[in-house]
Amino acid sequence: MIVEIILFAVGLVLLIKGSDYFVEAASRVAKGFGVSEFIIALVLASIATTLPEVTVSAISSYQGNPDIALGNAIGSALANIALILGVSALIMPLSVERTAWKNALFMVAVTAYAGLLMHDGTISRLDGASLILIYFGFLYYLYRKHMTLEELPEGGTRDPRRDALIMLGSGLVVVIGAKLVVDSAVTIARAYGVPEIVIGLTMVSIGTSLPELTNSLMATLKRLPNISVGNIIGANILDVLMVIGIASLINPIKVDATVYTFTLPLTLLVMGLLTAVLRLTGRIDRVTAGVFLAVYAYFLYAYTTGAVSL
């Protein structure tokens, strides 16, 4: 069992460090090819920090563990807001652009749509394809509305092609880390008799959300709240649309009842609260942060004590 715990820890380290290098390399690639800073922050940052969730869920679905795939996606979306934004805003209230609530509202809408797909107890390949198409439509909308090409910097010392190779290499590291996390998590769950859905919703989802936590805390400390909040909203949109979408394309997902009746409503609750406070005040204050953290504490309590029937 000690070996599995060590492998789980090593996997998380590879996930986090691989994602860190991926973020840096992807940002340099975007700049090198003249992509706007907005796209870098809103799209590439969220894609990079959500890469662990994508790979963990895809691999676990391929290996026949769809509970972990779905549980990890919804659990990560909940952790991103209730835990990560909760901790960040507790340290320092986060004031953001007044239009941020519109992206948050889109996040609520796609999560509610995913909930509708879960209603029949299965997320089919067709359902997954629709989620993926919505995400590409979202990217196209961002491209049309916000993207502006900038002049390539003269005399640059970095070769974007070299950075592209670094990005691919770090992405491979993330995949390896994801496989270690999934394999060791399933082994630990079975050894202790813990249902795999609990592992997916707690250990794996929190572990693979560490890149978002690190980025959010760093942005908060550097007084860049738009990056902190924007990355979380973008990551949640990607969690719902691409993580679940890709996993269900690989292998249709049978929806666990507790995900649909407990975790999903709780996730929609904190998403709705986030959208409301951004719409009304344009900021996440410490009171809201306290509510977020209380919700997440209740979530962990309910699962770890068996208050939620599995």
mmCIF file of C-alpha atoms in Angstrom, residues 22-23 26-31 33-49 97 103 135-150 167 227 230-231 234-235 238:
data_model
loop_
_atom_site.group_PDB
_atom_site.id
_atom_site.type_symbol
_atom_site.label_atom_id
_atom_site.label_comp_id
_atom_site.label_asym_id
_atom_site.label_seq_id
_atom_site.Cartn_x
_atom_site.Cartn_y
_atom_site.Cartn_z
ATOM 1 C CA PHE A 22 2.882 23.604 -20.251
ATOM 2 C CA VAL A 23 1.442 26.971 -19.156
ATOM 3 C CA ALA A 26 2.030 27.649 -24.326
ATOM 4 C CA SER A 27 2.142 31.312 -23.360
ATOM 5 C CA ARG A 28 5.466 31.787 -25.144
ATOM 6 C CA VAL A 29 4.163 29.954 -28.217
ATOM 7 C CA ALA A 30 1.103 32.198 -28.342
ATOM 8 C CA LYS A 31 3.212 35.339 -28.007
ATOM 9 C CA PHE A 33 2.993 33.628 -33.138
ATOM 10 C CA GLY A 34 1.303 36.924 -32.283
ATOM 11 C CA VAL A 35 -1.834 35.689 -30.501
ATOM 12 C CA SER A 36 -3.473 38.268 -28.221
ATOM 13 C CA GLU A 37 -2.850 38.229 -24.475
ATOM 14 C CA PHE A 38 -6.601 37.879 -23.897
ATOM 15 C CA ILE A 39 -6.696 34.509 -25.651
ATOM 16 C CA ILE A 40 -3.609 33.395 -23.758
ATOM 17 C CA ALA A 41 -5.182 34.198 -20.400
ATOM 18 C CA LEU A 42 -8.747 33.086 -21.060
ATOM 19 C CA VAL A 43 -8.169 29.992 -23.183
ATOM 20 C CA LEU A 44 -4.621 28.654 -22.935
ATOM 21 C CA ALA A 45 -4.313 29.134 -19.171
ATOM 22 C CA SER A 46 -7.557 27.278 -18.501
ATOM 23 C CA ILE A 47 -6.707 24.547 -21.013
ATOM 24 C CA ALA A 48 -3.284 24.049 -19.470
ATOM 25 C CA THR A 49 -4.494 23.980 -15.873
ATOM 26 C CA GLU A 97 -14.312 43.200 -14.775
ATOM 27 C CA ASN A 103 -18.872 34.147 -18.705
ATOM 28 C CA TYR A 135 -16.855 24.136 -26.390
ATOM 29 C CA PHE A 136 -15.501 24.639 -29.906
ATOM 30 C CA GLY A 137 -18.382 27.013 -30.557
ATOM 31 C CA PHE A 138 -17.380 28.908 -27.413
ATOM 32 C CA LEU A 139 -13.785 29.153 -28.656
ATOM 33 C CA TYR A 140 -14.991 30.399 -32.035
ATOM 34 C CA TYR A 141 -17.112 33.052 -30.306
ATOM 35 C CA LEU A 142 -14.103 34.216 -28.295
ATOM 36 C CA TYR A 143 -11.979 34.275 -31.438
ATOM 37 C CA ARG A 144 -14.504 36.375 -33.354
ATOM 38 C CA LYS A 145 -15.221 38.769 -30.498
ATOM 39 C CA HIS A 146 -11.884 39.247 -28.788
ATOM 40 C CA MET A 147 -8.930 38.020 -30.796
ATOM 41 C CA THR A 148 -6.560 40.580 -32.281
ATOM 42 C CA LEU A 149 -3.273 39.759 -33.932
ATOM 43 C CA GLU A 150 -0.242 41.558 -32.610
ATOM 44 C CA MET A 167 4.755 22.201 -24.595
ATOM 45 C CA ILE A 227 -6.615 36.243 -13.984
ATOM 46 C CA GLY A 230 -11.115 34.195 -15.189
ATOM 47 C CA ASN A 231 -8.933 31.107 -15.084
ATOM 48 C CA GLY A 234 -12.595 29.019 -17.999
ATOM 49 C CA ALA A 235 -11.393 25.841 -16.284
ATOM 50 C CA LEU A 238 -13.650 23.158 -19.926
#
